[in-house]
Amino acid sequence: MVIVMKPGARQETILALVAKLESEHGVKVSITNGVGCSILGLVGDTASIDIDKVSIHKDVERVMRVQEPYKKANRKFHPEDSVVDVRGVPVGGGNFTVIAGPCSIESEAQIVEVAKDVKDAGAALLRGGAFKPRTSPYSFQGMGEPGLDLLLRAGAASGAPVVTELMSPKYCELFEEKVDLVQIGARNMQNFDLLKEVGKMSKPILLKRGLANTYEEWIMSAEYIMAAGNENVILCERGVRTFETYTRNTLDLSAIPAIRRMSHLPIVVDPSHAAGMYWMVEPLAMAAAAVGADGLMVEVHNNPACAKCDGQQSLTPEKFRRLMGKLEPMVELVGKKLVK
Ligand code: PEP
Ligand code: MN
């Protein structure tokens, strides 16, 4: 961190500020006295220093962070890619892992059929929402706990570990017991109480990017989970809000190389929620693989026209199978291995 003092700041004021920073935050401060103004260079653990509090000091001109505010998620301190283990299924490193399944669990027949189809087509993990974050309180809210049990049955029938969204800390215990990969949805990316709670879980976490969040905010949310003790975090880019209304969201593929540089955590792409249209899923999925994503999350429904949620963006099992066939050579081209 660098602090630029205002011209004319008195030496004793500067020394008092330095003493305060050193004693309260354990940092080392070196003072450079230039012509007209002094610059303070802080080294050490500056993460606990509140920039706003320093900026408000009457003799401070400007404060700049030169280091990222995240540590555990930072690639600087962990140069190798992290590989997250989801009940035997690797995510990250040289692997390409596909998560597929319906937006929401609707019945035993539906989830079991889709589970078998997607697993057979090459998906490694099964998704399905039991607790659904819906914009309208009048829309289908998911089957809740009974839905979770159907998901587990479908997981067992297909042999795929299961991924589902957790919306409330009150279900942490239930998810800890039953779910293989706990999804935190876009709307909850900055629900810090929830992040702290899932940080205490032993199950890996799939952290979706918020509707309008920066890479740093997203990584800071991962940092919350990691700081609470759970280092098994997978990031998921699912499109962000932009001025464009043609698509549901705008898929930000720059996130993949950017996150790769900033963090060691794996990153997967959800083209379904990004596009909001089934016919765009395949080209976006191919692009995600080409740009180096560690996997995909794709919505698949056996009867999209009758789906209770997100049918318009869901692939049929046939379309999903075709996508998987096209994907494999692309995954190999970028030097990764499709996890089956
Ligand atoms: C989902 O994956 O079912 C979902 C609701 O996605 P998001 O949180 O990205 O909107
Ligand atoms: Mn959905």
mmCIF file of N, CA and C in Angstrom, residues 172-301:
data_model
loop_
_atom_site.group_PDB
_atom_site.id
_atom_site.type_symbol
_atom_site.label_atom_id
_atom_site.label_comp_id
_atom_site.label_asym_id
_atom_site.label_seq_id
_atom_site.Cartn_x
_atom_site.Cartn_y
_atom_site.Cartn_z
ATOM 1 N N CYS A 172 -27.613 -25.890 5.806
ATOM 2 C CA CYS A 172 -26.200 -26.304 5.715
ATOM 3 C C CYS A 172 -26.004 -27.747 6.178
ATOM 4 N N GLU A 173 -26.653 -28.107 7.274
ATOM 5 C CA GLU A 173 -26.466 -29.449 7.830
ATOM 6 C C GLU A 173 -26.985 -30.516 6.864
ATOM 7 N N LEU A 174 -28.161 -30.225 6.302
ATOM 8 C CA LEU A 174 -28.770 -31.145 5.339
ATOM 9 C C LEU A 174 -27.860 -31.330 4.116
ATOM 10 N N PHE A 175 -27.336 -30.234 3.610
ATOM 11 C CA PHE A 175 -26.466 -30.288 2.435
ATOM 12 C C PHE A 175 -25.140 -30.971 2.784
ATOM 13 N N GLU A 176 -24.650 -30.700 3.982
ATOM 14 C CA GLU A 176 -23.390 -31.323 4.419
ATOM 15 C C GLU A 176 -23.529 -32.846 4.366
ATOM 16 N N GLU A 177 -24.707 -33.303 4.749
ATOM 17 C CA GLU A 177 -24.939 -34.744 4.805
ATOM 18 C C GLU A 177 -25.179 -35.336 3.403
ATOM 19 N N LYS A 178 -25.887 -34.586 2.544
ATOM 20 C CA LYS A 178 -26.381 -35.212 1.306
ATOM 21 C C LYS A 178 -25.738 -34.789 -0.010
ATOM 22 N N VAL A 179 -25.239 -33.569 -0.090
ATOM 23 C CA VAL A 179 -24.844 -33.015 -1.392
ATOM 24 C C VAL A 179 -23.332 -33.139 -1.619
ATOM 25 N N ASP A 180 -22.936 -33.445 -2.851
ATOM 26 C CA ASP A 180 -21.504 -33.608 -3.134
ATOM 27 C C ASP A 180 -20.817 -32.287 -3.459
ATOM 28 N N LEU A 181 -21.518 -31.403 -4.169
ATOM 29 C CA LEU A 181 -20.961 -30.082 -4.510
ATOM 30 C C LEU A 181 -22.059 -29.052 -4.248
ATOM 31 N N VAL A 182 -21.781 -28.113 -3.356
ATOM 32 C CA VAL A 182 -22.797 -27.149 -2.913
ATOM 33 C C VAL A 182 -22.700 -25.879 -3.767
ATOM 34 N N GLN A 183 -23.790 -25.580 -4.467
ATOM 35 C CA GLN A 183 -23.797 -24.399 -5.347
ATOM 36 C C GLN A 183 -24.286 -23.166 -4.585
ATOM 37 N N ILE A 184 -23.519 -22.080 -4.735
ATOM 38 C CA ILE A 184 -23.990 -20.776 -4.249
ATOM 39 C C ILE A 184 -24.342 -19.992 -5.506
ATOM 40 N N GLY A 185 -25.594 -19.613 -5.625
ATOM 41 C CA GLY A 185 -26.081 -18.985 -6.844
ATOM 42 C C GLY A 185 -25.636 -17.543 -6.992
ATOM 43 N N ALA A 186 -25.818 -17.034 -8.217
ATOM 44 C CA ALA A 186 -25.398 -15.672 -8.538
ATOM 45 C C ALA A 186 -25.985 -14.653 -7.557
ATOM 46 N N ARG A 187 -27.252 -14.856 -7.210
ATOM 47 C CA ARG A 187 -27.919 -13.875 -6.331
ATOM 48 C C ARG A 187 -27.371 -13.883 -4.914
ATOM 49 N N ASN A 188 -26.704 -14.931 -4.552
ATOM 50 C CA ASN A 188 -26.151 -15.022 -3.192
ATOM 51 C C ASN A 188 -24.634 -14.873 -3.141
ATOM 52 N N MET A 189 -24.039 -14.474 -4.261
ATOM 53 C CA MET A 189 -22.574 -14.416 -4.267
ATOM 54 C C MET A 189 -22.021 -13.513 -3.172
ATOM 55 N N GLN A 190 -22.762 -12.479 -2.832
ATOM 56 C CA GLN A 190 -22.277 -11.596 -1.761
ATOM 57 C C GLN A 190 -23.141 -11.682 -0.506
ATOM 58 N N ASN A 191 -23.759 -12.845 -0.302
ATOM 59 C CA ASN A 191 -24.470 -13.083 0.960
ATOM 60 C C ASN A 191 -23.402 -13.581 1.942
ATOM 61 N N PHE A 192 -22.761 -12.640 2.599
ATOM 62 C CA PHE A 192 -21.554 -12.962 3.367
ATOM 63 C C PHE A 192 -21.805 -13.910 4.533
ATOM 64 N N ASP A 193 -22.992 -13.819 5.144
ATOM 65 C CA ASP A 193 -23.298 -14.761 6.225
ATOM 66 C C ASP A 193 -23.364 -16.188 5.686
ATOM 67 N N LEU A 194 -23.969 -16.324 4.514
ATOM 68 C CA LEU A 194 -24.054 -17.646 3.889
ATOM 69 C C LEU A 194 -22.648 -18.152 3.510
ATOM 70 N N LEU A 195 -21.830 -17.251 2.982
ATOM 71 C CA LEU A 195 -20.464 -17.635 2.590
ATOM 72 C C LEU A 195 -19.663 -18.116 3.804
ATOM 73 N N LYS A 196 -19.837 -17.411 4.940
ATOM 74 C CA LYS A 196 -19.104 -17.823 6.150
ATOM 75 C C LYS A 196 -19.566 -19.202 6.608
ATOM 76 N N GLU A 197 -20.868 -19.449 6.476
ATOM 77 C CA GLU A 197 -21.396 -20.755 6.908
ATOM 78 C C GLU A 197 -20.898 -21.885 6.015
ATOM 79 N N VAL A 198 -20.921 -21.684 4.683
ATOM 80 C CA VAL A 198 -20.443 -22.765 3.810
ATOM 81 C C VAL A 198 -18.929 -22.940 3.929
ATOM 82 N N GLY A 199 -18.289 -21.887 4.444
ATOM 83 C CA GLY A 199 -16.856 -21.987 4.721
ATOM 84 C C GLY A 199 -16.552 -22.986 5.824
ATOM 85 N N LYS A 200 -17.575 -23.311 6.620
ATOM 86 C CA LYS A 200 -17.370 -24.295 7.707
ATOM 87 C C LYS A 200 -17.694 -25.709 7.242
ATOM 88 N N MET A 201 -18.240 -25.831 6.025
ATOM 89 C CA MET A 201 -18.624 -27.166 5.549
ATOM 90 C C MET A 201 -17.406 -27.928 5.018
ATOM 91 N N SER A 202 -17.554 -29.260 4.944
ATOM 92 C CA SER A 202 -16.447 -30.054 4.395
ATOM 93 C C SER A 202 -16.658 -30.318 2.908
ATOM 94 N N LYS A 203 -17.841 -29.996 2.395
ATOM 95 C CA LYS A 203 -18.124 -30.256 0.979
ATOM 96 C C LYS A 203 -17.602 -29.112 0.104
ATOM 97 N N PRO A 204 -17.161 -29.452 -1.141
ATOM 98 C CA PRO A 204 -16.699 -28.368 -2.026
ATOM 99 C C PRO A 204 -17.849 -27.439 -2.434
ATOM 100 N N ILE A 205 -17.478 -26.211 -2.806
ATOM 101 C CA ILE A 205 -18.462 -25.168 -3.113
ATOM 102 C C ILE A 205 -18.296 -24.695 -4.568
ATOM 103 N N LEU A 206 -19.417 -24.575 -5.262
ATOM 104 C CA LEU A 206 -19.416 -23.998 -6.608
ATOM 105 C C LEU A 206 -19.967 -22.576 -6.458
ATOM 106 N N LEU A 207 -19.102 -21.598 -6.663
ATOM 107 C CA LEU A 207 -19.490 -20.208 -6.418
ATOM 108 C C LEU A 207 -19.745 -19.490 -7.739
ATOM 109 N N LYS A 208 -21.022 -19.208 -8.000
ATOM 110 C CA LYS A 208 -21.355 -18.516 -9.241
ATOM 111 C C LYS A 208 -21.047 -17.026 -9.135
ATOM 112 N N ARG A 209 -20.734 -16.437 -10.282
ATOM 113 C CA ARG A 209 -20.451 -15.001 -10.288
ATOM 114 C C ARG A 209 -21.758 -14.228 -10.143
ATOM 115 N N GLY A 210 -21.745 -13.174 -9.359
ATOM 116 C CA GLY A 210 -22.926 -12.342 -9.160
ATOM 117 C C GLY A 210 -23.363 -11.672 -10.460
ATOM 118 N N LEU A 211 -24.595 -11.196 -10.456
ATOM 119 C CA LEU A 211 -25.188 -10.628 -11.664
ATOM 120 C C LEU A 211 -24.397 -9.445 -12.229
ATOM 121 N N ALA A 212 -23.735 -8.718 -11.371
ATOM 122 C CA ALA A 212 -22.996 -7.532 -11.821
ATOM 123 C C ALA A 212 -21.768 -7.329 -10.942
ATOM 124 N N ASN A 213 -20.992 -8.390 -10.789
ATOM 125 C CA ASN A 213 -19.822 -8.285 -9.920
ATOM 126 C C ASN A 213 -18.507 -8.363 -10.696
ATOM 127 N N THR A 214 -17.523 -7.658 -10.160
ATOM 128 C CA THR A 214 -16.197 -7.649 -10.780
ATOM 129 C C THR A 214 -15.462 -8.941 -10.407
ATOM 130 N N TYR A 215 -14.369 -9.179 -11.111
ATOM 131 C CA TYR A 215 -13.558 -10.376 -10.797
ATOM 132 C C TYR A 215 -13.079 -10.309 -9.343
ATOM 133 N N GLU A 216 -12.650 -9.099 -8.949
ATOM 134 C CA GLU A 216 -12.095 -8.989 -7.589
ATOM 135 C C GLU A 216 -13.169 -9.255 -6.528
ATOM 136 N N GLU A 217 -14.379 -8.725 -6.759
ATOM 137 C CA GLU A 217 -15.460 -8.976 -5.794
ATOM 138 C C GLU A 217 -15.777 -10.468 -5.717
ATOM 139 N N TRP A 218 -15.745 -11.113 -6.868
ATOM 140 C CA TRP A 218 -16.034 -12.547 -6.955
ATOM 141 C C TRP A 218 -14.957 -13.348 -6.196
ATOM 142 N N ILE A 219 -13.709 -12.999 -6.442
ATOM 143 C CA ILE A 219 -12.620 -13.703 -5.743
ATOM 144 C C ILE A 219 -12.684 -13.410 -4.234
ATOM 145 N N MET A 220 -13.087 -12.192 -3.885
ATOM 146 C CA MET A 220 -13.209 -11.881 -2.447
ATOM 147 C C MET A 220 -14.292 -12.745 -1.795
ATOM 148 N N SER A 221 -15.337 -13.079 -2.559
ATOM 149 C CA SER A 221 -16.370 -13.967 -2.019
ATOM 150 C C SER A 221 -15.811 -15.377 -1.816
ATOM 151 N N ALA A 222 -14.980 -15.812 -2.764
ATOM 152 C CA ALA A 222 -14.303 -17.109 -2.596
ATOM 153 C C ALA A 222 -13.402 -17.040 -1.362
ATOM 154 N N GLU A 223 -12.777 -15.882 -1.186
ATOM 155 C CA GLU A 223 -11.864 -15.682 -0.047
ATOM 156 C C GLU A 223 -12.617 -15.828 1.280
ATOM 157 N N TYR A 224 -13.860 -15.340 1.320
ATOM 158 C CA TYR A 224 -14.698 -15.497 2.525
ATOM 159 C C TYR A 224 -14.833 -16.978 2.894
ATOM 160 N N ILE A 225 -15.137 -17.787 1.869
ATOM 161 C CA ILE A 225 -15.337 -19.222 2.095
ATOM 162 C C ILE A 225 -14.023 -19.863 2.555
ATOM 163 N N MET A 226 -12.942 -19.478 1.887
ATOM 164 C CA MET A 226 -11.631 -20.057 2.190
ATOM 165 C C MET A 226 -11.136 -19.614 3.561
ATOM 166 N N ALA A 227 -11.374 -18.329 3.882
ATOM 167 C CA ALA A 227 -10.927 -17.808 5.178
ATOM 168 C C ALA A 227 -11.655 -18.500 6.323
ATOM 169 N N ALA A 228 -12.870 -18.990 6.042
ATOM 170 C CA ALA A 228 -13.630 -19.690 7.093
ATOM 171 C C ALA A 228 -13.225 -21.162 7.185
ATOM 172 N N GLY A 229 -12.314 -21.600 6.318
ATOM 173 C CA GLY A 229 -11.777 -22.950 6.473
ATOM 174 C C GLY A 229 -12.000 -23.898 5.307
ATOM 175 N N ASN A 230 -12.820 -23.498 4.326
ATOM 176 C CA ASN A 230 -13.093 -24.402 3.209
ATOM 177 C C ASN A 230 -12.366 -23.901 1.957
ATOM 178 N N GLU A 231 -11.286 -24.582 1.604
ATOM 179 C CA GLU A 231 -10.468 -24.121 0.475
ATOM 180 C C GLU A 231 -10.891 -24.739 -0.852
ATOM 181 N N ASN A 232 -11.936 -25.586 -0.813
ATOM 182 C CA ASN A 232 -12.366 -26.272 -2.039
ATOM 183 C C ASN A 232 -13.457 -25.479 -2.749
ATOM 184 N N VAL A 233 -13.023 -24.467 -3.478
ATOM 185 C CA VAL A 233 -13.969 -23.583 -4.161
ATOM 186 C C VAL A 233 -13.739 -23.649 -5.674
ATOM 187 N N ILE A 234 -14.845 -23.786 -6.406
ATOM 188 C CA ILE A 234 -14.823 -23.755 -7.873
ATOM 189 C C ILE A 234 -15.610 -22.513 -8.274
ATOM 190 N N LEU A 235 -15.066 -21.704 -9.178
ATOM 191 C CA LEU A 235 -15.782 -20.507 -9.631
ATOM 192 C C LEU A 235 -16.591 -20.854 -10.882
ATOM 193 N N CYS A 236 -17.720 -20.178 -11.054
ATOM 194 C CA CYS A 236 -18.550 -20.425 -12.244
ATOM 195 C C CYS A 236 -19.007 -19.101 -12.866
ATOM 196 N N GLU A 237 -18.500 -18.859 -14.081
ATOM 197 C CA GLU A 237 -18.923 -17.674 -14.852
ATOM 198 C C GLU A 237 -20.255 -18.015 -15.518
ATOM 199 N N ARG A 238 -21.275 -17.180 -15.296
ATOM 200 C CA ARG A 238 -22.614 -17.475 -15.809
ATOM 201 C C ARG A 238 -23.243 -16.277 -16.516
ATOM 202 N N GLY A 239 -22.363 -15.365 -16.948
ATOM 203 C CA GLY A 239 -22.871 -14.185 -17.639
ATOM 204 C C GLY A 239 -23.197 -13.079 -16.653
ATOM 205 N N VAL A 240 -23.042 -11.855 -17.136
ATOM 206 C CA VAL A 240 -23.335 -10.687 -16.294
ATOM 207 C C VAL A 240 -24.329 -9.772 -16.998
ATOM 208 N N ARG A 241 -24.941 -8.896 -16.246
ATOM 209 C CA ARG A 241 -25.884 -7.915 -16.793
ATOM 210 C C ARG A 241 -25.134 -6.880 -17.613
ATOM 211 N N THR A 242 -25.616 -6.631 -18.810
ATOM 212 C CA THR A 242 -25.059 -5.523 -19.598
ATOM 213 C C THR A 242 -26.240 -4.783 -20.229
ATOM 214 N N PHE A 243 -25.960 -3.839 -21.116
ATOM 215 C CA PHE A 243 -27.031 -3.100 -21.782
ATOM 216 C C PHE A 243 -27.745 -3.963 -22.814
ATOM 217 N N GLU A 244 -27.164 -5.102 -23.177
ATOM 218 C CA GLU A 244 -27.760 -5.962 -24.203
ATOM 219 C C GLU A 244 -28.963 -6.711 -23.650
ATOM 220 N N THR A 245 -30.063 -6.671 -24.383
ATOM 221 C CA THR A 245 -31.255 -7.374 -23.903
ATOM 222 C C THR A 245 -31.596 -8.599 -24.746
ATOM 223 N N TYR A 246 -30.872 -8.771 -25.853
ATOM 224 C CA TYR A 246 -31.163 -9.906 -26.737
ATOM 225 C C TYR A 246 -30.908 -11.223 -26.004
ATOM 226 N N THR A 247 -29.775 -11.272 -25.306
ATOM 227 C CA THR A 247 -29.429 -12.452 -24.519
ATOM 228 C C THR A 247 -29.851 -12.213 -23.070
ATOM 229 N N ARG A 248 -30.012 -13.299 -22.307
ATOM 230 C CA ARG A 248 -30.413 -13.147 -20.899
ATOM 231 C C ARG A 248 -29.336 -12.404 -20.116
ATOM 232 N N ASN A 249 -28.087 -12.786 -20.376
ATOM 233 C CA ASN A 249 -26.918 -12.121 -19.785
ATOM 234 C C ASN A 249 -25.848 -12.078 -20.869
ATOM 235 N N THR A 250 -24.730 -11.454 -20.576
ATOM 236 C CA THR A 250 -23.622 -11.453 -21.528
ATOM 237 C C THR A 250 -22.524 -12.346 -20.962
ATOM 238 N N LEU A 251 -22.205 -13.407 -21.698
ATOM 239 C CA LEU A 251 -21.167 -14.324 -21.211
ATOM 240 C C LEU A 251 -19.815 -13.628 -21.293
ATOM 241 N N ASP A 252 -19.150 -13.527 -20.175
ATOM 242 C CA ASP A 252 -17.861 -12.836 -20.121
ATOM 243 C C ASP A 252 -16.745 -13.870 -20.183
ATOM 244 N N LEU A 253 -16.319 -14.169 -21.405
ATOM 245 C CA LEU A 253 -15.268 -15.189 -21.555
ATOM 246 C C LEU A 253 -13.893 -14.675 -21.156
ATOM 247 N N SER A 254 -13.756 -13.343 -21.049
ATOM 248 C CA SER A 254 -12.477 -12.792 -20.562
ATOM 249 C C SER A 254 -12.230 -13.229 -19.129
ATOM 250 N N ALA A 255 -13.303 -13.600 -18.442
ATOM 251 C CA ALA A 255 -13.152 -14.013 -17.041
ATOM 252 C C ALA A 255 -12.218 -15.217 -16.908
ATOM 253 N N ILE A 256 -12.183 -16.069 -17.926
ATOM 254 C CA ILE A 256 -11.402 -17.303 -17.771
ATOM 255 C C ILE A 256 -9.894 -17.005 -17.728
ATOM 256 N N PRO A 257 -9.330 -16.350 -18.783
ATOM 257 C CA PRO A 257 -7.900 -16.026 -18.655
ATOM 258 C C PRO A 257 -7.600 -15.061 -17.501
ATOM 259 N N ALA A 258 -8.539 -14.171 -17.193
ATOM 260 C CA ALA A 258 -8.286 -13.211 -16.103
ATOM 261 C C ALA A 258 -8.216 -13.928 -14.751
ATOM 262 N N ILE A 259 -9.216 -14.768 -14.483
ATOM 263 C CA ILE A 259 -9.239 -15.491 -13.216
ATOM 264 C C ILE A 259 -8.044 -16.440 -13.120
ATOM 265 N N ARG A 260 -7.699 -17.036 -14.253
ATOM 266 C CA ARG A 260 -6.542 -17.952 -14.307
ATOM 267 C C ARG A 260 -5.286 -17.238 -13.822
ATOM 268 N N ARG A 261 -5.155 -15.962 -14.181
ATOM 269 C CA ARG A 261 -3.974 -15.194 -13.780
ATOM 270 C C ARG A 261 -4.084 -14.754 -12.309
ATOM 271 N N MET A 262 -5.287 -14.406 -11.886
ATOM 272 C CA MET A 262 -5.479 -13.849 -10.549
ATOM 273 C C MET A 262 -5.498 -14.930 -9.461
ATOM 274 N N SER A 263 -6.067 -16.099 -9.833
ATOM 275 C CA SER A 263 -6.319 -17.112 -8.811
ATOM 276 C C SER A 263 -5.944 -18.507 -9.298
ATOM 277 N N HIS A 264 -5.737 -19.400 -8.332
ATOM 278 C CA HIS A 264 -5.424 -20.801 -8.656
ATOM 279 C C HIS A 264 -6.680 -21.669 -8.655
ATOM 280 N N LEU A 265 -7.835 -21.053 -8.335
ATOM 281 C CA LEU A 265 -9.072 -21.837 -8.238
ATOM 282 C C LEU A 265 -9.581 -22.232 -9.630
ATOM 283 N N PRO A 266 -10.217 -23.406 -9.741
ATOM 284 C CA PRO A 266 -10.786 -23.792 -11.040
ATOM 285 C C PRO A 266 -11.955 -22.894 -11.420
ATOM 286 N N ILE A 267 -12.171 -22.742 -12.725
ATOM 287 C CA ILE A 267 -13.306 -21.932 -13.197
ATOM 288 C C ILE A 267 -14.049 -22.685 -14.306
ATOM 289 N N VAL A 268 -15.355 -22.807 -14.118
ATOM 290 C CA VAL A 268 -16.199 -23.453 -15.123
ATOM 291 C C VAL A 268 -17.165 -22.398 -15.677
ATOM 292 N N VAL A 269 -17.783 -22.735 -16.815
ATOM 293 C CA VAL A 269 -18.674 -21.780 -17.488
ATOM 294 C C VAL A 269 -20.081 -22.370 -17.626
ATOM 295 N N ASP A 270 -21.072 -21.551 -17.341
ATOM 296 C CA ASP A 270 -22.478 -21.933 -17.499
ATOM 297 C C ASP A 270 -23.049 -21.146 -18.681
ATOM 298 N N PRO A 271 -23.033 -21.763 -19.887
ATOM 299 C CA PRO A 271 -23.535 -21.031 -21.059
ATOM 300 C C PRO A 271 -25.057 -20.931 -21.053
ATOM 301 N N SER A 272 -25.741 -21.789 -20.297
ATOM 302 C CA SER A 272 -27.208 -21.819 -20.312
ATOM 303 C C SER A 272 -27.790 -20.553 -19.704
ATOM 304 N N HIS A 273 -27.362 -20.215 -18.464
ATOM 305 C CA HIS A 273 -27.885 -19.009 -17.830
ATOM 306 C C HIS A 273 -27.326 -17.739 -18.478
ATOM 307 N N ALA A 274 -26.154 -17.865 -19.121
ATOM 308 C CA ALA A 274 -25.584 -16.708 -19.797
ATOM 309 C C ALA A 274 -26.440 -16.339 -21.013
ATOM 310 N N ALA A 275 -26.710 -17.324 -21.865
ATOM 311 C CA ALA A 275 -27.422 -17.044 -23.115
ATOM 312 C C ALA A 275 -28.920 -16.905 -22.883
ATOM 313 N N GLY A 276 -29.478 -17.851 -22.138
ATOM 314 C CA GLY A 276 -30.926 -17.857 -21.944
ATOM 315 C C GLY A 276 -31.670 -18.444 -23.138
ATOM 316 N N MET A 277 -30.917 -18.986 -24.106
ATOM 317 C CA MET A 277 -31.530 -19.576 -25.307
ATOM 318 C C MET A 277 -30.774 -20.850 -25.640
ATOM 319 N N TYR A 278 -31.528 -21.940 -25.868
ATOM 320 C CA TYR A 278 -30.879 -23.251 -26.032
ATOM 321 C C TYR A 278 -29.924 -23.293 -27.218
ATOM 322 N N TRP A 279 -30.277 -22.555 -28.305
ATOM 323 C CA TRP A 279 -29.465 -22.676 -29.528
ATOM 324 C C TRP A 279 -28.117 -21.964 -29.433
ATOM 325 N N MET A 280 -27.954 -21.193 -28.375
ATOM 326 C CA MET A 280 -26.672 -20.507 -28.207
ATOM 327 C C MET A 280 -25.726 -21.295 -27.283
ATOM 328 N N VAL A 281 -26.265 -22.315 -26.654
ATOM 329 C CA VAL A 281 -25.470 -23.044 -25.654
ATOM 330 C C VAL A 281 -24.256 -23.733 -26.277
ATOM 331 N N GLU A 282 -24.477 -24.398 -27.409
ATOM 332 C CA GLU A 282 -23.359 -25.141 -28.012
ATOM 333 C C GLU A 282 -22.193 -24.227 -28.430
ATOM 334 N N PRO A 283 -22.444 -23.166 -29.228
ATOM 335 C CA PRO A 283 -21.285 -22.324 -29.599
ATOM 336 C C PRO A 283 -20.596 -21.694 -28.387
ATOM 337 N N LEU A 284 -21.369 -21.300 -27.374
ATOM 338 C CA LEU A 284 -20.736 -20.685 -26.196
ATOM 339 C C LEU A 284 -19.939 -21.726 -25.401
ATOM 340 N N ALA A 285 -20.463 -22.946 -25.353
ATOM 341 C CA ALA A 285 -19.752 -24.015 -24.650
ATOM 342 C C ALA A 285 -18.418 -24.310 -25.333
ATOM 343 N N MET A 286 -18.450 -24.338 -26.677
ATOM 344 C CA MET A 286 -17.217 -24.591 -27.437
ATOM 345 C C MET A 286 -16.209 -23.467 -27.188
ATOM 346 N N ALA A 287 -16.721 -22.236 -27.163
ATOM 347 C CA ALA A 287 -15.839 -21.082 -26.939
ATOM 348 C C ALA A 287 -15.235 -21.137 -25.535
ATOM 349 N N ALA A 288 -16.049 -21.555 -24.569
ATOM 350 C CA ALA A 288 -15.553 -21.657 -23.185
ATOM 351 C C ALA A 288 -14.417 -22.673 -23.104
ATOM 352 N N ALA A 289 -14.588 -23.797 -23.797
ATOM 353 C CA ALA A 289 -13.533 -24.819 -23.796
ATOM 354 C C ALA A 289 -12.284 -24.256 -24.476
ATOM 355 N N ALA A 290 -12.491 -23.535 -25.589
ATOM 356 C CA ALA A 290 -11.360 -22.996 -26.355
ATOM 357 C C ALA A 290 -10.547 -21.990 -25.544
ATOM 358 N N VAL A 291 -11.230 -21.246 -24.698
ATOM 359 C CA VAL A 291 -10.547 -20.181 -23.951
ATOM 360 C C VAL A 291 -9.934 -20.715 -22.640
ATOM 361 N N GLY A 292 -10.117 -22.012 -22.396
ATOM 362 C CA GLY A 292 -9.401 -22.641 -21.280
ATOM 363 C C GLY A 292 -10.192 -22.896 -20.020
ATOM 364 N N ALA A 293 -11.525 -22.879 -20.113
ATOM 365 C CA ALA A 293 -12.334 -23.178 -18.918
ATOM 366 C C ALA A 293 -12.027 -24.593 -18.421
ATOM 367 N N ASP A 294 -12.279 -24.817 -17.136
ATOM 368 C CA ASP A 294 -12.036 -26.135 -16.543
ATOM 369 C C ASP A 294 -13.259 -27.039 -16.635
ATOM 370 N N GLY A 295 -14.314 -26.526 -17.248
ATOM 371 C CA GLY A 295 -15.507 -27.351 -17.388
ATOM 372 C C GLY A 295 -16.715 -26.495 -17.689
ATOM 373 N N LEU A 296 -17.875 -27.144 -17.671
ATOM 374 C CA LEU A 296 -19.128 -26.472 -18.020
ATOM 375 C C LEU A 296 -20.213 -26.864 -17.046
ATOM 376 N N MET A 297 -21.233 -26.000 -16.959
ATOM 377 C CA MET A 297 -22.484 -26.389 -16.321
ATOM 378 C C MET A 297 -23.571 -26.129 -17.359
ATOM 379 N N VAL A 298 -24.265 -27.195 -17.757
ATOM 380 C CA VAL A 298 -25.247 -27.085 -18.847
ATOM 381 C C VAL A 298 -26.607 -27.609 -18.388
ATOM 382 N N GLU A 299 -27.652 -26.827 -18.695
ATOM 383 C CA GLU A 299 -29.006 -27.288 -18.346
ATOM 384 C C GLU A 299 -29.553 -28.211 -19.431
ATOM 385 N N VAL A 300 -30.022 -29.381 -18.991
ATOM 386 C CA VAL A 300 -30.567 -30.394 -19.902
ATOM 387 C C VAL A 300 -31.915 -30.849 -19.353
ATOM 388 N N HIS A 301 -32.917 -30.898 -20.234
ATOM 389 C CA HIS A 301 -34.258 -31.332 -19.802
ATOM 390 C C HIS A 301 -34.813 -32.311 -20.829
#
